[in-house]
Coordinates of C-alpha atoms in Angstrom, one line a residue:
M1 CA 42.8 -28.5 30.0
V2 CA 41.9 -27.1 26.7
V3 CA 44.9 -26.0 25.2
S4 CA 47.1 -29.3 26.8
G5 CA 44.2 -31.7 25.0
L6 CA 42.8 -32.8 28.6
F7 CA 39.3 -31.1 28.0
S8 CA 38.4 -33.8 25.2
H9 CA 39.3 -36.9 26.6
G10 CA 37.0 -36.0 29.9
N11 CA 38.7 -37.5 32.8
S12 CA 38.5 -34.4 34.6
I13 CA 35.6 -32.5 33.5
A14 CA 33.6 -33.8 36.8
P15 CA 36.0 -32.1 39.0
L16 CA 36.1 -29.2 37.2
I17 CA 32.0 -29.4 37.1
S18 CA 32.1 -29.4 40.9
S19 CA 34.5 -27.1 41.8
Y20 CA 32.6 -24.2 39.1
A21 CA 29.6 -25.1 41.7
K22 CA 31.3 -25.2 44.7
V23 CA 31.9 -21.4 43.9
G24 CA 28.6 -20.4 42.8
D25 CA 29.3 -20.3 39.2
F26 CA 26.3 -22.4 37.8
K27 CA 26.5 -21.1 34.5
S28 CA 30.2 -22.1 33.7
A29 CA 29.5 -25.8 35.1
H30 CA 26.3 -26.0 33.0
K31 CA 28.4 -24.7 29.7
L32 CA 31.1 -26.7 30.8
F33 CA 28.4 -30.0 31.1
D34 CA 26.9 -28.8 27.7
K35 CA 30.1 -28.6 25.6
S36 CA 31.6 -32.0 27.3
P37 CA 32.5 -34.3 24.3
L38 CA 32.1 -37.2 26.8
R39 CA 30.3 -37.3 29.8
R40 CA 30.2 -40.0 31.6
V41 CA 28.3 -41.3 35.0
D42 CA 31.0 -39.0 37.1
S43 CA 29.8 -35.8 35.3
W44 CA 26.2 -36.3 35.5
N45 CA 26.9 -37.1 39.0
A46 CA 28.4 -34.0 39.5
M47 CA 25.7 -31.9 38.0
I48 CA 23.5 -33.7 39.9
I49 CA 24.8 -33.1 43.4
A50 CA 25.9 -30.0 42.7
Y51 CA 22.5 -28.7 42.5
S52 CA 21.3 -31.2 45.6
K53 CA 24.1 -29.1 47.4
T54 CA 22.1 -25.7 46.4
E55 CA 18.6 -27.1 46.6
F56 CA 17.0 -27.3 43.6
P57 CA 15.2 -30.4 43.7
V58 CA 13.3 -29.7 40.4
E59 CA 16.8 -29.3 38.1
V60 CA 18.1 -32.6 40.0
V61 CA 14.8 -34.5 38.9
N62 CA 15.2 -32.7 35.0
I63 CA 18.8 -33.8 35.1
Y64 CA 18.5 -37.3 36.1
N65 CA 15.7 -37.9 33.9
Q66 CA 17.7 -36.5 30.9
M67 CA 20.7 -38.5 31.6
V68 CA 18.6 -42.0 31.4
L69 CA 17.4 -40.4 28.1
E70 CA 20.4 -40.1 26.7
G71 CA 21.1 -43.7 27.9
V72 CA 23.8 -43.2 30.6
K73 CA 23.2 -45.7 33.3
P74 CA 23.1 -44.3 36.9
D75 CA 24.9 -45.4 39.9
S76 CA 24.7 -45.6 43.8
S77 CA 25.1 -41.8 43.9
T78 CA 22.7 -41.0 41.4
F79 CA 19.8 -42.7 42.4
T80 CA 21.2 -41.9 46.5
V81 CA 20.8 -38.0 45.0
A82 CA 17.8 -38.2 42.8
L83 CA 15.6 -40.5 45.6
K84 CA 16.4 -37.8 47.9
A85 CA 15.6 -34.8 45.8
C86 CA 12.1 -36.8 45.0
T87 CA 11.1 -37.0 48.8
I88 CA 12.0 -33.5 49.4
L89 CA 9.4 -32.3 46.2
Q90 CA 7.2 -35.4 47.9
D91 CA 6.7 -37.2 44.4
F92 CA 6.0 -40.3 46.0
E93 CA 5.3 -41.5 41.8
K94 CA 8.7 -40.1 40.8
G95 CA 10.1 -41.5 43.6
E96 CA 8.4 -45.1 42.4
E97 CA 10.0 -45.0 38.9
I98 CA 13.5 -44.3 40.4
W99 CA 13.2 -47.9 42.5
E100 CA 12.2 -49.5 39.7
K101 CA 15.3 -48.5 38.0
V102 CA 17.9 -49.2 40.9
V103 CA 16.1 -52.8 40.6
E104 CA 17.0 -52.5 37.2
C105 CA 20.2 -52.1 37.2
G106 CA 21.1 -54.4 40.9
Y107 CA 21.3 -51.3 43.2
E108 CA 18.8 -52.2 45.6
N109 CA 21.0 -53.8 48.1
D110 CA 23.2 -50.4 48.4
V111 CA 22.6 -48.8 51.7
F112 CA 22.8 -45.4 50.8
V113 CA 20.2 -45.9 48.0
G114 CA 18.0 -48.0 50.3
S115 CA 18.6 -45.4 52.9
S116 CA 17.0 -43.1 50.4
V117 CA 14.2 -44.7 49.4
L118 CA 13.3 -45.6 53.0
N119 CA 13.4 -41.8 53.7
L120 CA 10.7 -41.2 50.6
Y121 CA 8.8 -44.0 51.6
A122 CA 8.5 -42.1 55.1
K123 CA 8.0 -39.2 54.3
C124 CA 5.7 -40.0 52.0
G125 CA 3.7 -41.9 54.8
K126 CA 3.8 -45.6 52.7
M127 CA 5.4 -47.5 55.8
D128 CA 4.1 -50.5 54.1
K129 CA 6.0 -50.0 51.3
A130 CA 9.2 -49.0 53.5
G131 CA 8.7 -52.1 56.0
A132 CA 9.2 -54.3 52.8
V133 CA 12.1 -52.7 51.4
F134 CA 13.7 -52.7 54.5
E135 CA 13.2 -56.5 55.4
K136 CA 15.0 -57.0 52.4
M137 CA 18.1 -54.9 52.6
Q138 CA 20.9 -57.0 53.3
R139 CA 22.8 -54.9 55.5
R140 CA 21.3 -52.1 57.2
D141 CA 23.2 -48.8 59.1
V142 CA 21.8 -47.2 61.9
V143 CA 20.2 -44.2 59.4
C144 CA 18.2 -47.3 58.3
W145 CA 16.8 -47.9 61.5
T146 CA 16.7 -44.3 62.4
T147 CA 14.3 -43.6 59.1
M148 CA 12.2 -46.6 59.7
I149 CA 11.7 -45.3 63.9
T150 CA 11.3 -41.9 62.3
G151 CA 9.1 -43.0 60.0
F152 CA 6.5 -44.8 62.3
V153 CA 6.4 -42.1 64.9
Q154 CA 5.5 -39.7 62.1
S155 CA 2.7 -41.9 60.5
G156 CA 1.4 -41.9 64.3
K157 CA 2.3 -45.4 64.7
G158 CA 4.2 -44.9 68.2
R159 CA 4.2 -48.7 69.0
E160 CA 5.9 -50.0 66.3
A161 CA 8.3 -47.6 66.2
V162 CA 9.0 -48.5 70.0
D163 CA 9.1 -52.1 68.3
L164 CA 11.9 -51.8 66.0
Y165 CA 14.1 -50.0 68.3
R166 CA 13.7 -53.0 70.8
R167 CA 14.7 -55.0 67.7
M168 CA 17.5 -52.5 66.7
Q169 CA 19.0 -53.1 70.1
R170 CA 18.5 -57.3 69.8
E171 CA 20.6 -57.1 66.6
G172 CA 23.3 -55.2 68.4
M173 CA 22.5 -51.5 66.9
V174 CA 22.9 -48.3 69.4
G175 CA 21.0 -45.8 68.9
D176 CA 21.9 -42.2 68.3
G177 CA 20.3 -38.9 69.5
V178 CA 17.6 -38.8 66.5
V179 CA 16.3 -42.4 67.1
M180 CA 16.2 -41.0 70.6
L181 CA 14.1 -38.1 69.7
G182 CA 11.7 -40.3 67.5
L183 CA 11.2 -42.7 71.2
M184 CA 10.5 -39.1 72.8
Q185 CA 7.7 -38.8 70.2
A186 CA 6.4 -42.2 70.4
S187 CA 6.5 -41.7 74.0
A188 CA 3.9 -38.8 73.8
N189 CA 1.6 -40.4 71.3
I190 CA 1.1 -43.3 72.8
A191 CA 0.9 -41.9 76.2
D192 CA 4.0 -43.8 78.1
T193 CA 5.7 -42.1 80.3
K194 CA 7.3 -45.1 81.6
L195 CA 9.2 -45.1 78.1
G196 CA 9.9 -41.1 77.9
S197 CA 11.7 -41.5 81.3
S198 CA 13.9 -44.5 80.1
V199 CA 15.0 -43.1 77.3
H200 CA 15.5 -39.7 79.0
G201 CA 18.1 -41.9 81.3
Y202 CA 19.5 -43.5 78.9
M203 CA 20.5 -40.0 77.1
I204 CA 22.0 -38.9 80.5
R205 CA 24.0 -41.9 81.3
R206 CA 25.6 -42.1 77.9
A207 CA 26.1 -38.2 78.2
L208 CA 24.0 -37.6 74.7
P209 CA 24.1 -33.9 73.6
M210 CA 20.8 -32.4 74.8
D211 CA 20.2 -28.9 72.2
V212 CA 17.1 -27.0 72.9
N213 CA 15.1 -29.6 70.4
I214 CA 16.1 -32.5 72.3
L215 CA 14.8 -31.0 75.8
T216 CA 12.0 -29.5 73.8
S217 CA 10.8 -32.7 72.9
L218 CA 11.5 -33.4 76.2
V219 CA 9.3 -31.1 77.5
D220 CA 6.6 -32.0 74.8
M221 CA 7.0 -35.5 75.8
Y222 CA 6.2 -35.3 79.9
A223 CA 3.5 -32.2 78.9
K224 CA 1.6 -34.8 76.7
N225 CA 1.7 -37.8 79.2
G226 CA 0.2 -35.6 81.9
E227 CA 3.7 -35.1 83.9
L228 CA 3.6 -31.2 84.4
E229 CA 5.8 -31.0 87.1
T230 CA 8.6 -32.9 85.3
A231 CA 8.2 -31.3 82.2
T232 CA 8.2 -27.7 84.1
C233 CA 11.3 -28.8 85.9
V234 CA 12.8 -29.5 82.3
F235 CA 11.7 -26.1 80.7
Q236 CA 13.1 -24.1 84.1
K237 CA 16.8 -26.1 83.4
M238 CA 16.8 -25.3 80.1
P239 CA 20.0 -22.9 78.6
S240 CA 17.9 -21.7 76.5
R241 CA 14.6 -21.7 75.1
N242 CA 12.4 -20.7 71.4
T243 CA 9.2 -20.3 70.6
V244 CA 8.5 -24.0 70.0
T245 CA 9.7 -24.8 73.8
W246 CA 7.0 -22.2 75.2
S247 CA 4.4 -24.1 72.8
A248 CA 4.8 -27.2 73.9
L249 CA 4.8 -26.5 77.8
I250 CA 1.2 -24.1 76.7
S251 CA -0.1 -26.8 74.9
G252 CA 0.9 -29.5 77.8
Y253 CA -0.9 -27.3 80.3
A254 CA -3.8 -26.4 78.2
Q255 CA -4.5 -29.8 77.1
N256 CA -4.6 -31.4 80.2
G257 CA -7.0 -29.1 82.4
F258 CA -4.9 -25.8 83.3
A259 CA -6.1 -23.6 81.4
V260 CA -5.4 -20.7 84.0
N261 CA -1.6 -21.8 83.9
A262 CA -1.4 -22.3 79.8
L263 CA -2.7 -18.4 80.2
Q264 CA -0.3 -16.9 82.1
L265 CA 2.7 -18.9 80.0
L266 CA 1.5 -17.0 77.3
I267 CA 1.8 -13.8 78.8
E268 CA 5.1 -14.4 80.7
M269 CA 6.4 -15.7 76.9
Q270 CA 5.9 -12.1 75.7
L271 CA 7.2 -10.3 78.7
L272 CA 10.8 -12.3 78.1
G273 CA 10.3 -11.4 74.7
F274 CA 9.5 -14.0 72.9
T275 CA 6.7 -13.9 70.0
P276 CA 3.8 -16.5 70.1
D277 CA 3.7 -18.9 67.4
V278 CA 0.5 -20.6 66.0
A279 CA 0.7 -23.2 67.8
S280 CA 1.4 -21.6 71.3
L281 CA -2.2 -19.6 70.3
V282 CA -4.4 -22.8 69.4
S283 CA -3.2 -24.1 73.1
A284 CA -3.7 -20.4 74.6
L285 CA -7.4 -21.0 72.9
L286 CA -8.1 -24.1 73.8
A287 CA -7.7 -22.7 77.6
C288 CA -9.4 -20.2 76.6
S289 CA -12.5 -22.6 75.4
D290 CA -12.3 -24.9 78.6
V291 CA -12.9 -21.9 81.1
G292 CA -15.4 -20.3 79.1
S293 CA -13.0 -16.7 78.8
L294 CA -14.4 -15.0 75.8
R295 CA -12.9 -11.9 76.9
L296 CA -9.2 -13.0 76.6
G297 CA -10.2 -15.6 73.3
R298 CA -11.2 -11.8 71.7
S299 CA -7.8 -10.4 72.5
I300 CA -6.1 -13.7 71.2
H301 CA -8.3 -13.7 68.0
G302 CA -7.0 -10.1 67.9
Y303 CA -3.1 -10.4 68.5
A304 CA -3.5 -12.9 65.4
A305 CA -5.0 -10.7 63.4
R306 CA -2.1 -8.0 63.4
N307 CA 0.7 -10.0 63.1
I308 CA 0.3 -13.8 62.1
I309 CA -1.4 -15.1 58.4
M310 CA -4.8 -16.7 59.6
D311 CA -4.5 -20.0 58.1
Q312 CA -6.5 -23.3 59.0
V313 CA -5.0 -24.1 61.7
L314 CA -5.5 -21.0 63.7
S315 CA -8.9 -20.2 62.3
T316 CA -10.0 -23.5 63.1
G317 CA -9.0 -22.9 66.7
L318 CA -11.0 -19.7 66.9
I319 CA -14.1 -21.3 65.7
D320 CA -14.0 -23.5 68.4
M321 CA -13.1 -21.4 71.1
Y322 CA -16.0 -19.1 70.1
A323 CA -18.3 -21.7 69.9
K324 CA -17.4 -22.5 73.1
C325 CA -17.7 -19.8 74.7
G326 CA -21.1 -19.6 73.7
L327 CA -20.8 -17.5 70.6
I328 CA -22.0 -20.1 68.0
S329 CA -22.8 -17.0 65.3
C330 CA -18.9 -15.8 65.9
A331 CA -17.6 -19.0 64.7
R332 CA -19.7 -19.7 61.9
S333 CA -18.5 -16.1 60.9
I334 CA -15.1 -17.1 60.8
Y335 CA -15.7 -20.4 59.2
D336 CA -18.1 -18.8 56.4
R337 CA -14.1 -16.6 55.7
I338 CA -12.4 -19.6 55.0
S339 CA -11.9 -20.2 51.4
S340 CA -10.6 -23.3 51.2
K341 CA -11.9 -25.6 53.8
D342 CA -10.2 -29.1 54.8
L343 CA -11.5 -32.2 56.5
I344 CA -10.4 -30.9 60.0
C345 CA -12.5 -27.2 59.6
W346 CA -15.8 -29.4 58.7
N347 CA -15.7 -31.6 61.5
T348 CA -15.5 -28.7 63.7
I349 CA -18.3 -26.5 62.7
I350 CA -20.2 -30.1 62.8
A351 CA -19.5 -30.7 66.4
C352 CA -19.6 -27.0 67.4
Y353 CA -23.5 -27.0 66.1
G354 CA -23.7 -30.2 68.0
I355 CA -23.1 -29.1 71.4
H356 CA -25.0 -26.4 71.3
G357 CA -27.9 -28.6 70.6
Q358 CA -28.7 -27.6 67.2
G359 CA -28.6 -30.5 64.9
R360 CA -30.5 -29.9 62.1
E361 CA -27.9 -27.7 61.0
A362 CA -25.1 -29.7 61.6
L363 CA -26.8 -32.3 59.4
T364 CA -27.3 -29.5 56.6
L365 CA -24.0 -28.6 57.1
F366 CA -22.6 -32.1 56.5
Q367 CA -24.8 -32.7 53.3
K368 CA -23.5 -29.6 51.9
M369 CA -20.0 -31.2 53.0
K370 CA -19.9 -34.5 51.9
D371 CA -20.4 -32.9 47.8
E372 CA -17.1 -31.6 48.7
I373 CA -15.1 -33.3 50.0
E374 CA -15.3 -36.8 51.1
P375 CA -16.3 -37.6 54.7
D376 CA -14.0 -39.4 58.1
H377 CA -14.5 -41.4 60.6
A378 CA -14.3 -38.1 62.6
T379 CA -17.1 -36.4 60.7
F380 CA -19.4 -39.0 61.3
A381 CA -18.8 -39.4 64.9
A382 CA -19.5 -35.4 65.2
L383 CA -22.5 -35.8 63.3
L384 CA -24.0 -38.7 65.2
S385 CA -23.0 -37.1 68.2
A386 CA -24.6 -34.0 67.2
L387 CA -28.0 -35.8 66.2
S388 CA -28.1 -37.4 69.7
H389 CA -27.9 -34.0 71.4
S390 CA -30.7 -33.2 69.5
G391 CA -32.8 -36.2 70.0
L392 CA -32.9 -36.9 66.3
V393 CA -33.2 -40.8 66.2
E394 CA -34.3 -41.6 63.0
E395 CA -31.9 -39.3 61.4
G396 CA -29.0 -40.8 63.5
R397 CA -29.9 -44.4 62.5
H398 CA -30.1 -43.6 58.9
W399 CA -26.7 -42.0 59.0
F400 CA -25.2 -44.4 61.2
D401 CA -26.3 -47.5 58.2
V402 CA -24.9 -45.2 55.7
M403 CA -21.8 -44.6 57.2
V404 CA -21.9 -48.4 57.4
N405 CA -22.9 -49.4 53.5
K406 CA -21.8 -46.4 51.5
Y407 CA -18.7 -44.9 52.9
K408 CA -17.9 -48.1 54.3
I409 CA -16.6 -46.8 57.6
K410 CA -15.9 -49.9 60.0
P411 CA -17.7 -48.6 62.8
S412 CA -14.8 -47.5 65.7
E413 CA -16.0 -47.4 69.6
K414 CA -16.6 -43.8 69.5
H415 CA -19.3 -44.3 66.7
Y416 CA -20.9 -47.0 68.8
A417 CA -20.9 -44.8 72.0
C418 CA -22.6 -41.7 69.9
S419 CA -25.8 -44.2 68.5
V420 CA -26.3 -45.7 71.8
D421 CA -25.9 -42.5 73.8
L422 CA -28.5 -41.1 71.1
L423 CA -30.8 -44.4 71.8
A424 CA -30.9 -44.5 75.3
R425 CA -31.2 -40.3 75.8
A426 CA -34.3 -40.7 73.8
G427 CA -35.6 -43.5 76.4
E428 CA -34.7 -45.9 73.8
V429 CA -32.3 -48.2 76.0
E430 CA -33.4 -51.6 74.8
E431 CA -32.8 -50.8 71.2
A432 CA -29.6 -49.1 72.4
K433 CA -28.5 -52.5 74.1
D434 CA -29.5 -54.4 71.5
L435 CA -27.2 -52.8 69.3
I436 CA -24.1 -52.9 71.8
T437 CA -25.4 -56.8 71.8
S438 CA -24.3 -56.7 67.9
M439 CA -20.6 -55.2 68.2
E440 CA -17.9 -57.4 66.5
T441 CA -15.9 -56.0 69.3
K442 CA -15.7 -56.2 73.0
P443 CA -17.8 -53.2 74.0
G444 CA -15.4 -50.7 75.6
L445 CA -16.0 -48.6 78.6
A446 CA -17.4 -45.7 76.7
V447 CA -20.4 -47.6 75.4
W448 CA -21.8 -49.1 78.6
V449 CA -21.3 -45.7 79.9
A450 CA -23.4 -44.1 77.2
L451 CA -26.4 -47.3 78.5
L452 CA -25.7 -46.3 81.5
S453 CA -26.4 -42.4 81.5
G454 CA -29.4 -43.0 79.2
C455 CA -31.1 -46.1 81.8
H456 CA -30.3 -43.2 85.2
K457 CA -32.2 -40.2 83.2
H458 CA -35.3 -42.7 82.1
K459 CA -35.1 -44.8 85.1
K460 CA -34.4 -48.2 83.3
F461 CA -33.3 -50.0 86.4
S462 CA -33.0 -53.3 84.9
I463 CA -31.3 -52.9 82.4
G464 CA -29.3 -50.0 84.0
E465 CA -27.6 -52.3 86.7
L466 CA -26.6 -54.3 84.0
A467 CA -24.3 -51.5 82.4
A468 CA -23.6 -50.8 85.7
N469 CA -21.7 -54.1 86.9
R470 CA -20.3 -54.1 83.0
V471 CA -18.9 -50.8 83.9
L472 CA -17.5 -51.7 86.9
E473 CA -15.8 -54.1 85.3
F474 CA -13.7 -51.7 83.6
I475 CA -12.3 -50.3 86.8
P476 CA -12.4 -47.0 85.6
E477 CA -9.9 -44.3 86.0
N478 CA -12.2 -41.6 86.0
T479 CA -14.2 -40.3 89.5
G480 CA -17.3 -39.0 87.4
T481 CA -17.5 -42.6 86.0
F482 CA -17.9 -44.0 89.0
V483 CA -19.7 -41.3 91.1
L484 CA -22.5 -42.2 88.0
V485 CA -22.6 -45.5 88.7
A486 CA -23.1 -44.7 92.4
N487 CA -25.4 -42.2 91.5
F488 CA -27.3 -44.7 89.3
F489 CA -27.7 -47.3 92.3
A490 CA -28.8 -44.3 94.5
A491 CA -31.6 -43.2 91.8
A492 CA -32.9 -47.0 92.1
K493 CA -33.0 -47.5 95.4
M494 CA -30.5 -49.6 96.1
W495 CA -28.2 -48.1 98.5
D496 CA -26.2 -50.9 100.1
K497 CA -25.1 -50.8 95.9
A498 CA -23.7 -47.2 96.4
A499 CA -22.2 -47.3 99.3
S500 CA -20.0 -50.2 97.8
V501 CA -19.2 -48.0 94.6
R502 CA -18.1 -45.3 96.9
K503 CA -16.5 -47.6 99.4
L504 CA -14.8 -49.0 96.2
M505 CA -13.1 -45.6 95.2
K506 CA -11.8 -44.9 98.4
M507 CA -9.7 -47.9 98.5
T508 CA -8.3 -46.6 94.8
G509 CA -7.3 -44.0 96.7
M510 CA -10.1 -42.0 94.5
T511 CA -11.9 -38.8 95.7
K512 CA -14.9 -37.1 94.0
V513 CA -14.1 -34.1 91.7
P514 CA -16.3 -31.5 93.3
G515 CA -18.9 -29.8 91.2
Y516 CA -18.5 -26.5 90.1
S517 CA -19.8 -23.9 88.2
A518 CA -17.3 -20.4 87.1
V519 CA -18.9 -17.2 85.3
E520 CA -16.8 -14.7 83.7
V521 CA -17.6 -10.8 84.9
N522 CA -15.6 -7.7 83.5
G523 CA -13.0 -10.3 82.1
R524 CA -12.1 -12.0 85.5
L525 CA -13.4 -15.6 86.5
H526 CA -15.3 -16.4 89.3
A527 CA -16.0 -20.1 90.3
F528 CA -18.3 -21.4 93.2
L529 CA -18.9 -25.0 94.6
M530 CA -21.9 -25.9 96.5
D531 CA -22.8 -24.4 99.3
D532 CA -19.6 -21.9 98.8
T533 CA -19.4 -19.3 101.4
S534 CA -16.3 -17.8 100.7
H535 CA -16.9 -15.7 98.2
P536 CA -17.6 -12.3 99.9
Q537 CA -20.7 -11.3 98.6
Y538 CA -22.6 -14.4 99.4
E539 CA -24.9 -12.9 101.8
Q540 CA -26.1 -10.8 98.9
I541 CA -26.0 -14.1 96.4
M542 CA -28.2 -15.9 98.5
G543 CA -30.7 -12.7 99.5
L544 CA -31.3 -13.6 95.6
L545 CA -32.1 -16.5 95.2
C546 CA -33.9 -16.6 98.1
N547 CA -36.3 -14.0 96.2
L548 CA -36.4 -15.8 92.8
E549 CA -37.0 -19.0 94.9
N550 CA -39.9 -17.0 96.2
E551 CA -41.3 -16.0 92.8
M552 CA -40.9 -19.1 91.2
K553 CA -42.8 -21.6 93.6
A554 CA -45.4 -18.8 92.8
M555 CA -45.2 -19.4 88.8
G556 CA -45.7 -23.3 89.9
Y557 CA -42.1 -24.3 90.8
V558 CA -41.7 -27.7 92.5
P559 CA -38.1 -28.7 93.4
K560 CA -37.2 -32.1 92.0
T561 CA -35.4 -34.1 94.8
D562 CA -35.1 -37.1 93.0
F563 CA -31.5 -35.3 91.9
V564 CA -30.4 -35.1 95.6
L565 CA -28.6 -38.9 95.3
Q566 CA -28.8 -39.2 99.2
N567 CA -31.4 -41.1 101.8
L568 CA -31.9 -38.0 103.4
E569 CA -35.2 -36.5 104.8
E570 CA -37.1 -34.2 101.9
D571 CA -36.4 -30.8 103.8
V572 CA -32.6 -31.1 103.9
K573 CA -32.4 -31.9 99.6
V574 CA -34.9 -28.8 99.5
K575 CA -32.5 -27.2 101.1
M576 CA -29.2 -29.2 99.2
L577 CA -30.7 -28.0 96.2
G578 CA -30.9 -24.3 97.0
I579 CA -27.1 -24.1 97.2
H580 CA -26.2 -26.2 94.1
S581 CA -23.0 -24.2 92.6
E582 CA -25.1 -23.2 89.3
R583 CA -27.2 -20.8 90.9
L584 CA -24.5 -19.4 93.1
A585 CA -23.0 -18.5 89.8
I586 CA -25.9 -17.1 88.4
A587 CA -27.1 -15.0 91.1
F588 CA -23.3 -13.7 91.3
G589 CA -23.6 -13.0 87.3
F590 CA -26.7 -10.9 87.9
L591 CA -25.6 -8.7 90.7
N592 CA -22.5 -7.7 89.1
T593 CA -23.5 -7.2 85.2
A594 CA -25.9 -4.8 83.4
P595 CA -29.3 -5.8 83.1
G596 CA -29.8 -7.5 79.8
T597 CA -26.4 -9.3 79.6
R598 CA -26.5 -12.4 78.8
L599 CA -24.7 -15.2 81.1
L600 CA -22.4 -17.7 80.5
I601 CA -21.9 -20.2 83.3
T602 CA -19.1 -23.2 82.3
K603 CA -19.7 -26.5 84.7
N604 CA -17.2 -28.9 85.3
L605 CA -19.6 -31.4 85.5
R606 CA -23.3 -32.7 84.3
V607 CA -26.5 -30.0 85.0
C608 CA -28.9 -31.1 87.7
G609 CA -32.1 -31.6 86.1
D610 CA -33.5 -29.5 89.0
C611 CA -30.7 -26.5 88.4
H612 CA -32.2 -27.2 84.1
E613 CA -36.1 -26.6 85.7
V614 CA -34.8 -23.6 88.1
T615 CA -32.8 -21.6 85.4
K616 CA -36.1 -22.2 82.9
F617 CA -37.9 -20.1 85.6
I618 CA -35.3 -17.7 86.4
S619 CA -34.8 -16.7 82.6
V620 CA -38.5 -15.7 82.6
I621 CA -38.4 -13.4 86.1
V622 CA -34.8 -11.4 84.8
K623 CA -35.4 -11.5 80.9
R624 CA -31.8 -12.5 80.1
D625 CA -30.1 -15.0 78.6
I626 CA -28.7 -17.7 80.5
I627 CA -26.2 -20.4 78.6
V628 CA -25.2 -22.9 81.2
R629 CA -21.8 -25.2 79.5
D630 CA -21.7 -28.6 81.0
V631 CA -19.5 -31.5 80.7
K632 CA -21.7 -32.4 77.2
R633 CA -22.9 -29.6 75.7
F634 CA -24.5 -26.2 75.7
H635 CA -27.7 -25.2 77.3
H636 CA -29.9 -22.4 75.9
F637 CA -32.4 -20.3 78.3
K638 CA -34.4 -17.8 77.1
D639 CA -38.1 -17.1 78.2
G640 CA -38.7 -20.1 80.2
T641 CA -37.5 -22.8 77.3
C642 CA -34.0 -24.8 76.9
S643 CA -32.2 -25.3 73.7
C644 CA -31.6 -28.7 74.7
G645 CA -35.5 -29.7 74.8
D646 CA -35.6 -33.3 76.9
Y647 CA -32.1 -34.2 75.1
W648 CA -30.0 -32.5 78.7

C-alpha cells in the first residue's frame, strides 16, 4: 500500500487499522492512525471500535474528544460506541455532552444511538430522562424496549416495568429472554407471584432457552414471593447450579422466617463443593439473627474473616447478627472498625441500639452521623423507633419536626407509625390520635396497630375501641394483628366482640400462631410452647419453676392475672401464667448451663407483662443476666431491673 501510493489516498486505512487491532497489535494500529495523511470518520471509528472491543472505555472517550477537537463530524457508529464507553465508566456528565452532540448532528432518531443513550440513562438511574428519549424515538426495536424494562427493574420500579411490557405487547413486539429475566425480577420486587408464574409459563410454551441465569432468577422470584416449595422444585430440577443459585434459595428461606432451612442449605452447599459468597453468608447471618443462634453466627464470622474480604455489606450483616443475638458490644466493635461507613451501616447501628432500649446512644450516633452524611427517610424511621423504645417523647417530637422542616423529608407511613407508637406507648394516646388525624394521606394498618397497642397497654378503652375497629376494616393478613384486637376487647371485658374477632379468624381460615420461646444451649436451640410437656426434662423444669415461684412470693410477687385474656376463674389464670413458654425456656437454661452464664431467650410474640415482672424477680434470685428478645425489642434483666423500664 505504501509503495503503490494507496496509503496516501486513505481509502484503505480504516480496514488496515481494524486488522492490526484484531490481532492485538495496538502499537502498529495507533502508529498507522497517527501517520495517516487523511483521517476520515471511518479511520476514527476504527480506532474507537478497536478500543471498545478490548474494553478500554477511557481510550474510547479520549479518541472521541480528540476527533471532535479536530473538527471531524461523528457518525452513528461513533456516537453508539462513545455512549457505551460512558455507560461502562458511569460518566453521566460526559454522556449528556455526547447526547447534545448527537442532537446537533441530527442522529437523535437513529435506533442504535437511541438504544445506547437509553442504556446510559438506565444504568445511571436516570429513568425520567430515559423515558423522555424513549417517547420521542420514531422507531424502537426490541433492544430499546428491553433496555427500558430492565432499567425500571434496576431502579426499583417494578410496576412501571410491567406496564411498559404490556404496552410493548400491544404494539406487536415479542419479548426475548432478557425481557423475561427483567419481568421475573420485577415480579420479585413487587411481590406479584401471579405475574412471575405467567412469565415462567410463557417461557415454557415458547420453548425459550432457560440457562442457569434464567433458572436462578426463577428460584429468586418464587423464594422472594414466599413460594418456597415451588422455588425448591425449580432448584432441584436445575441441570447445573452456581453459587448465586444457592444464595437465592438460602436468602428466600431466611427472609421468609425459615432460618433452620437456610442454615441447613448453607452447610449442604459447602458439602457439594460450592464456596459461599457474600450474599449467602449475609442471608445465613440473617437466619442466625432470627433464631438467636450466636454460636453459628460466630462460626460464620470466623469463616468470613478467613476466606472473604470484609466489605460494608458483610460487616453490616455481622453488626445486625451480633445485636440481635444480644451482644450489642460486639456489634459496636465491628461498627467501629469499618473505615468508610455508608448510610445503611449508620442506619443499622442506630436501629440496633434502638431495639436494645438504648435510645440515648442511638441519638448520640445520629448526631455524629448527620455531621458526616445526610440522613435519609430510613435513618429517621430507625431513630424514631429507638426513641420510642426508650420513652424519649420530647426528643421524638423534636426530631420528627426537624425531619419535616429542616431535611424536607415527607413523613411516610413508617414515620407516622413510629411517632404514634412513641406517643401511645408513653400513654399520650390522645396526642397520638391527633397526629393520625393530621396525616395528609389515609392512615394505614401499621398506624392504627401502633395506636391500639398503646391503648391496650394503658387501658385507654374508648380510643382503643376506635383503633380496633379501624384495624378490622383492613382485614389484616397477619394473625398476630387479629390476636391483638381480640386481646384488646378481652382486656376491656368486651367478651362478645373478642369472640366475634376469633370467629372472624376461623371464617377466614386463620389460626392463632402459638407463642414459643427458644434458648440456645451448647450450640443447639431448644424451643418451648406454653405448658409444653413433651420435653424430656419437663419434670425438672416444673420443679425448678415451683421453687422459684415460692421464693418470688416471699419477695412480694403477686401474679398479674390481667394478662390472661380469657374469662376464667382467678386460680385458673394463676396456673396458666405459671406455664408460659418464657418461664419454661428460662428454667431449662438454668438447668443446663453453668452458674453465672448469661441466658438469651428468643420469643416469637410480645413478652407477657406478668412474665416480664417474673423475670425481674428471677434475675435477683439466681444472680444471672437474662436477655429476652421478643418480636419488638430486647429486654435486659439484671438485679431485679429491666433495661426497657416501663416501655416494654
